[in-house]
Coordinates of C-alpha atoms and ligand atoms in Angstrom, one line a residue:
X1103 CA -12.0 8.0 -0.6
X1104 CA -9.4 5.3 -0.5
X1105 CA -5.9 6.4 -1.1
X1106 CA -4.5 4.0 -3.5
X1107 CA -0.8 4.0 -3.9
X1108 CA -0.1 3.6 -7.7
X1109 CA 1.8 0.4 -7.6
X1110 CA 1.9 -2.1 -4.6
X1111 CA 4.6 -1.0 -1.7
X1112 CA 5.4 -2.1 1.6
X1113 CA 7.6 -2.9 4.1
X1114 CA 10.9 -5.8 3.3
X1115 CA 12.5 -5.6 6.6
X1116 CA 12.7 -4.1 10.0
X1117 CA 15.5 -3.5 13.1
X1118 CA 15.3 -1.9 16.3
X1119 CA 17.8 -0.4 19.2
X1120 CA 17.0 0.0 22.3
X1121 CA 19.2 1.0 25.1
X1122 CA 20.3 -1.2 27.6
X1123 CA 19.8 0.7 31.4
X1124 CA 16.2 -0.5 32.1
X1125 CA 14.6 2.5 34.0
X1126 CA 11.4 0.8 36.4
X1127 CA 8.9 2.7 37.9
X1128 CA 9.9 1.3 41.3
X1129 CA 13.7 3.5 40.1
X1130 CA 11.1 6.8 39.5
X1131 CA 9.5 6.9 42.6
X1132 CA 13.3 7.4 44.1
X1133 CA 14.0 10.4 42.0
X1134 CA 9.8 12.0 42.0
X1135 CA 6.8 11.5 44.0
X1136 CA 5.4 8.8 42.1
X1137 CA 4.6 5.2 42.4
X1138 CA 4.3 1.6 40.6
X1139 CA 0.7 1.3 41.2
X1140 CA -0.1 4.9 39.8
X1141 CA 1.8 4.6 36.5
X1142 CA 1.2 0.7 36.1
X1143 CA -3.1 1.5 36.3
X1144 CA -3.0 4.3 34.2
X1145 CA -0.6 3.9 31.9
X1146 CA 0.0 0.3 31.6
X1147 CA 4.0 1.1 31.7
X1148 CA 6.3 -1.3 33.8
X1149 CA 10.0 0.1 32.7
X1150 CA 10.9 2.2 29.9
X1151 CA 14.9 2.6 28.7
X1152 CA 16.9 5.6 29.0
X1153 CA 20.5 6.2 27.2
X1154 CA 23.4 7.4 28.9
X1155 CA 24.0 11.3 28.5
X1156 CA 25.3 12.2 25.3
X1157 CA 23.5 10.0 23.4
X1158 CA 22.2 11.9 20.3
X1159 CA 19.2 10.3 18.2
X1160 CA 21.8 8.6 15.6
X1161 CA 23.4 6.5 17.7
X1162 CA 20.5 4.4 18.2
X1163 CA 19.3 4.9 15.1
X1164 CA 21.7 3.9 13.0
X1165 CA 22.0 0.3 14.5
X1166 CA 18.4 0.0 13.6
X1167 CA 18.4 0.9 10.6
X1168 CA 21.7 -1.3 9.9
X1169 CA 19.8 -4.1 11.4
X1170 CA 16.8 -3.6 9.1
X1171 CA 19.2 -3.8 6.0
X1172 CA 21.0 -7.1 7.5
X1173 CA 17.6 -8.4 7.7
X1174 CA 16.5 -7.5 4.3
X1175 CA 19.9 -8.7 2.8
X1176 CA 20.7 -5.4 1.2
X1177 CA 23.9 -3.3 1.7
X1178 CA 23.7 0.4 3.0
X1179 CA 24.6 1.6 -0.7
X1180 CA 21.6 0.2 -1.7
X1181 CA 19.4 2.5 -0.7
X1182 CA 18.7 5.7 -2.5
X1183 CA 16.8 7.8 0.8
X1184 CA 17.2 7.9 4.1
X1185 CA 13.8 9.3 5.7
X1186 CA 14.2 9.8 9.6
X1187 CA 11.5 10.9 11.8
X1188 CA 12.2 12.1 15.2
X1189 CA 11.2 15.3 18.0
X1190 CA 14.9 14.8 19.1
X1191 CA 17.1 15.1 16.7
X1192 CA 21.2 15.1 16.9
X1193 CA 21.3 18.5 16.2
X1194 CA 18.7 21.2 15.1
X1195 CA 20.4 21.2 11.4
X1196 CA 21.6 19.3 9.7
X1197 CA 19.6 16.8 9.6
X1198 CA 19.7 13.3 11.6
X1199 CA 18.9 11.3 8.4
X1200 CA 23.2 13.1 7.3
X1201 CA 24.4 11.3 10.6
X1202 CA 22.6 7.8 10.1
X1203 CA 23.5 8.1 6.3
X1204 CA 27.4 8.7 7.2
X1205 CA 26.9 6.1 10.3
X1206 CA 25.9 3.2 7.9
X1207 CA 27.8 4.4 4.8
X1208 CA 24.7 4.9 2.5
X1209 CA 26.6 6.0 -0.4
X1210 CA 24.3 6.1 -3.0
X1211 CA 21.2 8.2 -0.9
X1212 CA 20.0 11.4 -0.3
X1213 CA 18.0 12.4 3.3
X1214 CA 16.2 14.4 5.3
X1215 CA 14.1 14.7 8.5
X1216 CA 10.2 14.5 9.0
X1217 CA 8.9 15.5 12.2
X1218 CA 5.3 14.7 12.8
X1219 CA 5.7 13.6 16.5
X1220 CA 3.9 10.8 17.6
X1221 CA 2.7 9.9 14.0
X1222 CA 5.9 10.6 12.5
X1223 CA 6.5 6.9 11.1
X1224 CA 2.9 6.7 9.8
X1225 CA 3.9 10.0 7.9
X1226 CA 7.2 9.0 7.1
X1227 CA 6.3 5.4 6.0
X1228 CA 3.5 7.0 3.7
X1229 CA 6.0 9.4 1.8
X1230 CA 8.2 7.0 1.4
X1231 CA 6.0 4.6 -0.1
X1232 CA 4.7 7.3 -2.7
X1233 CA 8.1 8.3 -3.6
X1234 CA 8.7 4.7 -4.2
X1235 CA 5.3 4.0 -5.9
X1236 CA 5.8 7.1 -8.1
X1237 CA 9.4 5.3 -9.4
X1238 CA 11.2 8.2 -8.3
X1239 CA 13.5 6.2 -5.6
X1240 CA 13.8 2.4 -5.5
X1241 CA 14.7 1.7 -1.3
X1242 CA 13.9 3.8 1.2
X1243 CA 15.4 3.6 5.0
X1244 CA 12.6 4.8 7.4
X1245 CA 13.7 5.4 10.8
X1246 CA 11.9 6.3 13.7
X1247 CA 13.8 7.3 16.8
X1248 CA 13.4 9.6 19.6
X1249 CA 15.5 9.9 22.8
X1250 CA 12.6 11.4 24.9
X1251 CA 14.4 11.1 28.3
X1252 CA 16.6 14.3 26.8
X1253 CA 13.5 16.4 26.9
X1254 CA 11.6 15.1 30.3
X1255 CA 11.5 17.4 33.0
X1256 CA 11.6 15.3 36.4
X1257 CA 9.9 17.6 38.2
X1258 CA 6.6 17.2 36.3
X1259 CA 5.3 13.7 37.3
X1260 CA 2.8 13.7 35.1
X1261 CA 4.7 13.9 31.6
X1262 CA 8.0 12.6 32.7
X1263 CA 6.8 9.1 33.7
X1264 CA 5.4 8.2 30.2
X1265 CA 8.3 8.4 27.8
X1266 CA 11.4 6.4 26.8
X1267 CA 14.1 5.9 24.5
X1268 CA 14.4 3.7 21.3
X1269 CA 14.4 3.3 17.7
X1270 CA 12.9 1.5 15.2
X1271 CA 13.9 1.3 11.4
X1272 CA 12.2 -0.6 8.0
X1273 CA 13.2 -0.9 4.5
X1274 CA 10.2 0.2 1.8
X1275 CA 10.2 -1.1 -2.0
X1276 CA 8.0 -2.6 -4.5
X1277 CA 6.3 -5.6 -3.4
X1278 CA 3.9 -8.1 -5.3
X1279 CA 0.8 -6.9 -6.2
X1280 CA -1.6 -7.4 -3.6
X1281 CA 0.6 -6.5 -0.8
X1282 CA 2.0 -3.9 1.2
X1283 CA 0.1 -0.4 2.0
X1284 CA -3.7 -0.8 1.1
X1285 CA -5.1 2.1 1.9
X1286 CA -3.8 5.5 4.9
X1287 CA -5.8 8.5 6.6
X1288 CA -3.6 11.3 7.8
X1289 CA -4.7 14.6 9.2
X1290 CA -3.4 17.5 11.0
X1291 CA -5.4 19.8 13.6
X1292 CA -2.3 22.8 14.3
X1293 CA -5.1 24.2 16.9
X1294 CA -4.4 21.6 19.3
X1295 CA -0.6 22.2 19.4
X1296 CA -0.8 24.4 22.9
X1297 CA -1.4 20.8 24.7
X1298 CA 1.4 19.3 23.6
X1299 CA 4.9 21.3 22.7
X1300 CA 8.1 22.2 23.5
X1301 CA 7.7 26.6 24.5
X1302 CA 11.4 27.2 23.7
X1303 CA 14.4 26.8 20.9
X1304 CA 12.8 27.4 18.0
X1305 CA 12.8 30.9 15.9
X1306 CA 9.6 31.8 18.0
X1307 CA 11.5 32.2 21.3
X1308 CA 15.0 31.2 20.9
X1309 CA 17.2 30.0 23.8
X1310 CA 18.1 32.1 26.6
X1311 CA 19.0 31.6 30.2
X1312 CA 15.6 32.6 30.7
X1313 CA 14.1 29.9 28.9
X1314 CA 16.0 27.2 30.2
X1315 CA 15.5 28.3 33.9
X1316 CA 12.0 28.5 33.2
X1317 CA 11.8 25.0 31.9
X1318 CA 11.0 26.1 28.1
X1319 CA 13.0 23.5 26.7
X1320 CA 11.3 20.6 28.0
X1321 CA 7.5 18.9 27.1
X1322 CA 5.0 20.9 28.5
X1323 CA 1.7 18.7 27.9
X1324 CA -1.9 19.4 29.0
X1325 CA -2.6 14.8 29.7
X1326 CA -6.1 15.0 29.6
X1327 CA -6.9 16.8 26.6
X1328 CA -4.3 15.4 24.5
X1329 CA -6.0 12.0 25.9
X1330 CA -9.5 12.9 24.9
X1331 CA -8.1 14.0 21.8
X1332 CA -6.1 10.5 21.2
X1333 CA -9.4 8.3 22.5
X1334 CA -11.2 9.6 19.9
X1335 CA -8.7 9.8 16.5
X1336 CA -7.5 6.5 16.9
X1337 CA -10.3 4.9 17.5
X1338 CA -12.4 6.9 14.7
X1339 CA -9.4 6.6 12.2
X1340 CA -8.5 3.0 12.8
X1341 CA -12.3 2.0 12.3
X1342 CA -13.4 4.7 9.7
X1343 CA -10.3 2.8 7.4
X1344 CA -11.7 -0.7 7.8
X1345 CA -15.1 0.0 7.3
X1346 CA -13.8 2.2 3.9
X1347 CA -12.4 -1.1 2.9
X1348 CA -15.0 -3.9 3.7
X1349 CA -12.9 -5.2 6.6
X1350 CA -14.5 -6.0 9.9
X1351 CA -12.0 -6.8 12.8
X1352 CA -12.2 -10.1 12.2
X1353 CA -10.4 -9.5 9.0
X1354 CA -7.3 -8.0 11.0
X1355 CA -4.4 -10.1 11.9
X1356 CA -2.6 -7.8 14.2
X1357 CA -3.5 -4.1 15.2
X1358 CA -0.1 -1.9 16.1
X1359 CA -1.3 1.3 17.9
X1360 CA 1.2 4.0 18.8
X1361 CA 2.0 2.9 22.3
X1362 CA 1.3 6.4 24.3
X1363 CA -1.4 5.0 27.1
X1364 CA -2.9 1.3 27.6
X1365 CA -6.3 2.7 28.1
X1366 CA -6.0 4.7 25.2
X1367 CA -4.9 1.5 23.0
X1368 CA -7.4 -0.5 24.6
X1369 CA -10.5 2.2 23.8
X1370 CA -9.4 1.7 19.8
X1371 CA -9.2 -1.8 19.5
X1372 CA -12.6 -2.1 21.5
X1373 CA -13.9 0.3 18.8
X1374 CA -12.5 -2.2 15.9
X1375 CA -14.4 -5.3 17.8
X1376 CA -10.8 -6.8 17.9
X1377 CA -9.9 -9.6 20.0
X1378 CA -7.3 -8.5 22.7
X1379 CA -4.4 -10.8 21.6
X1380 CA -4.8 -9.4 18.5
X1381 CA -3.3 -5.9 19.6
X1382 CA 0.6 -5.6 20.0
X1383 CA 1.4 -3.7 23.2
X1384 CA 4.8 -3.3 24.3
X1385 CA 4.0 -0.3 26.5
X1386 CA 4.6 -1.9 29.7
X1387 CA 8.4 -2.6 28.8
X1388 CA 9.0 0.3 26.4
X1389 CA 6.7 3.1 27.4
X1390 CA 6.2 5.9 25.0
X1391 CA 9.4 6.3 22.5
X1392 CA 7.2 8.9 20.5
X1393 CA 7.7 8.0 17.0
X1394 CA 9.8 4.6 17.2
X1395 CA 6.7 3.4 18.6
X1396 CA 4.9 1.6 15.9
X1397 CA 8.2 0.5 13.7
X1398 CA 9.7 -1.5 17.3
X1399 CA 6.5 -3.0 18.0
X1400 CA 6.2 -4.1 14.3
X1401 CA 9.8 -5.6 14.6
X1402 CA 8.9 -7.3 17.8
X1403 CA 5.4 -8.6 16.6
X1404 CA 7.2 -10.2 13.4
X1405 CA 10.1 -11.9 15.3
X1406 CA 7.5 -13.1 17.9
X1407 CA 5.2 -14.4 14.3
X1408 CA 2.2 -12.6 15.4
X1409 CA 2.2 -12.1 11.6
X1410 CA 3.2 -13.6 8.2
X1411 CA 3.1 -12.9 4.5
X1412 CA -0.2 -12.0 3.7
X1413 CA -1.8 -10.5 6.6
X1414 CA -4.1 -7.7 7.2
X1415 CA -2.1 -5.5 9.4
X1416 CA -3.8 -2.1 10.7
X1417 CA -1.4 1.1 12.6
X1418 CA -2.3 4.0 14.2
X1419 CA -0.9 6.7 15.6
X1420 CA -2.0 10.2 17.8
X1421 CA 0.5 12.7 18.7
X1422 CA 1.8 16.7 18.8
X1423 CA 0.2 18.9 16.4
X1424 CA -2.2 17.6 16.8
X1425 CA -1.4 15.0 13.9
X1426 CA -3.2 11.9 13.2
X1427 CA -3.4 8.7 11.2
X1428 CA -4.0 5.2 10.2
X1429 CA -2.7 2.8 7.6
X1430 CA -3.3 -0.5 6.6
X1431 CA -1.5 -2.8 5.2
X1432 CA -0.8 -6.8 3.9
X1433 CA 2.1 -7.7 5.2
X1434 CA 4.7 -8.7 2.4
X1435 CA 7.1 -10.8 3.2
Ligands
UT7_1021 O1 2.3 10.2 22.7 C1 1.9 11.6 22.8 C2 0.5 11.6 23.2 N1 0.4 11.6 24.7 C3 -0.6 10.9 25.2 O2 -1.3 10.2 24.6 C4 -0.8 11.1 26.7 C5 -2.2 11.3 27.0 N2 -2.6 11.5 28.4 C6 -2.5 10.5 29.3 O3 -2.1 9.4 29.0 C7 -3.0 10.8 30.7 O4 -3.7 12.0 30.7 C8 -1.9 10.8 31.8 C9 -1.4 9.4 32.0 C10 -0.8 11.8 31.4 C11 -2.5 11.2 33.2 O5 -3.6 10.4 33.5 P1 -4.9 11.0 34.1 O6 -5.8 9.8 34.4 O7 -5.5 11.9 33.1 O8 -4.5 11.6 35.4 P2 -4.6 13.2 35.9 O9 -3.6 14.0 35.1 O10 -6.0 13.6 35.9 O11 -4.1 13.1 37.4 C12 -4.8 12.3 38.4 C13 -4.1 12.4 39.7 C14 -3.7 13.9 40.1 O12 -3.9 14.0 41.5 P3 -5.2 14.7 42.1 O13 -5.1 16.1 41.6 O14 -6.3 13.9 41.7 O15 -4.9 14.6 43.6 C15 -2.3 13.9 39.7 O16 -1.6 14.9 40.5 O17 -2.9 11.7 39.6 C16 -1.8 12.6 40.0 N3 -0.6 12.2 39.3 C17 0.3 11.3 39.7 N4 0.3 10.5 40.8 C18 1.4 9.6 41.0 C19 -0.2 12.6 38.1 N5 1.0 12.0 37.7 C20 1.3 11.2 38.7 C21 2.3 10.3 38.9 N6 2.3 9.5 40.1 N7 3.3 10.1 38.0

């Protein structure tokens, strides 16, 4: 069944941030037993970015979402909700979205936080666009942003490698008819949350000084179920929503995967008979930023006019949860 928004939505503008200290993997194999060949083969990451200490989610997300409304030619107080998505927010309450909102002086909006890990934007992107498609708000600020580095534990190799820092941000509103979100599959699967998770700081087992010397408060992740897992959803989703929609992949301008493992990204768009230059990756230079993943790359590939007004534009995303999705879209502007 197609999920039809009832009037056309879709994205008017996009930002990013990104901090500047470039971590490479050459710099990892000081600090862990590690090594450019081993990441580079099986993840396709190069570098990733990693903020100072005591840089809190906001900080890089409010930038981005300031550059999104500069590139949309709107003021802050022009937008009625602020929707962020992150697994590392500021603080546990209140929300990020209250920082971002005081950060940019969004006067007229209300807020909150979504956390859907991995697919968090895809979530976020699709409740915003129903809000806005059911008239209840007019702009909505999405931001995804995650400072993963905060949660890495540099004794596990295998996790700690994968993830960086970053934000991405776009404005949502009515669009002409015809473009913006055609169609989205989201699912959830909570039976799949022991491979992926953080053990401690939550109401199940608060902190303690025994959590944090055992490591609770860090990602503990089982790689090569959660890849199986990942192989399979996004390829499935990603081709299952095409097919539901008389596209083939020859249809699709760009495909914009979350960004969690090159051969993972790779396995989808072979599944969607897609041309290779015809999948954004920016893996290799931003590695995993969890959910700021697919609103960067969509900055980057539209800067870089790997799309215009018009296009068939397909994302998908596989995270913690497990939680799941696809969308596509025309791109609108
Ligand atoms: O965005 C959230 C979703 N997350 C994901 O999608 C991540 C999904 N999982 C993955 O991407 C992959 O499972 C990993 C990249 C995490 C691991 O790749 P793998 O091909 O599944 O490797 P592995 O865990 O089976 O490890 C293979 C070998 C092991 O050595 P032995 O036991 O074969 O001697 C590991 O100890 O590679 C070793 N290894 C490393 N070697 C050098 C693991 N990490 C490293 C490392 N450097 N960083």
């Amino acid at each position: 069944m197609n999920r039809r928004l009832a009037a056309p939505v879709g994205i008017t503008g996009t930002g990013q941030c990104f901090p500047p200290r470039v971590v490479t993997n050459d710099d990892l194999s000081k600090i862990m037993e590690t090594n450019d060949e081993w990441i580079r083969t099986r993840t396709g990451i190069r570098e990733r970015r990693w903020v100072e200490p005591g840089t809190g989610a906001s900080q890089l997300g409010a930038p981005a979402l300031q550059m999104a409304l500069d590139n949309r030619g709107i003021k802050a107080s022009e937008l009625d909700l602020i929707l962020v998505t992150t697994v590392t927010p500021d603080t546990l309450f209140p929300a990020t979205a209250c920082r971002i909102q005081d950060m940019v002086g969004a006067t007229n909006a209300f807020g909150f936080d979504l956390n859907a890990a991995c697919s968090g934007f895809l979530y976020a992107l699709t409740t915003a666009a129903s809000l806005v498609a059911a008239g209840g708000v007019k702009r909505v600020g999405v931001v995804g942003v995650d400072i993963m580095s905060t949660i890495i534990n540099l004794e596990d190799r295998a996790t700690s490698v994968l993830f960086g820092d970053g934000a991405g941000a776009v404005i949502v509103e009515r669009v002409e008819e015809g473009l913006g979100i055609l169609d989205f599959h989201h699912r959830v699967d909570g039976s799949g949350g022991c491979f992926l998770y953080m053990p401690a700081g939550g109401s199940l087992k608060p902190a303690t000084a025994e959590t944090v010397a055992a490591k609770e408060h860090y990602i503990h992740q089982a790689g090569s179920e959660v890849f199986k897992n990942a192989v399979r959803e996004m390829a499935d989703n990603s081709r299952m929503l095409m097919d539901r929609n008389g596209f083939t992949g020859e249809d699709l301008k760009l495909f914009v995967p979350h960004q969690a493992n090159i051969r993972i990204m790779d396995a989808a768009a072979k599944r969607l008979e897609l041309d290779p230059s015809r999948m954004m990756v920016n893996i290799d230079r931003f590695a995993n930023t969890t959910t700021a993943t697919i609103p960067t790359a969509l900055h980057q590939a539209f800067g870089e006019k790997r799309m215009a007004k018009g296009d068939l534009v397909a994302l998908a995303a596989f995270g913690a949860g497990f939680t799941w999705g696809a969308t596509l879209l025309r791109w609108a502007y």
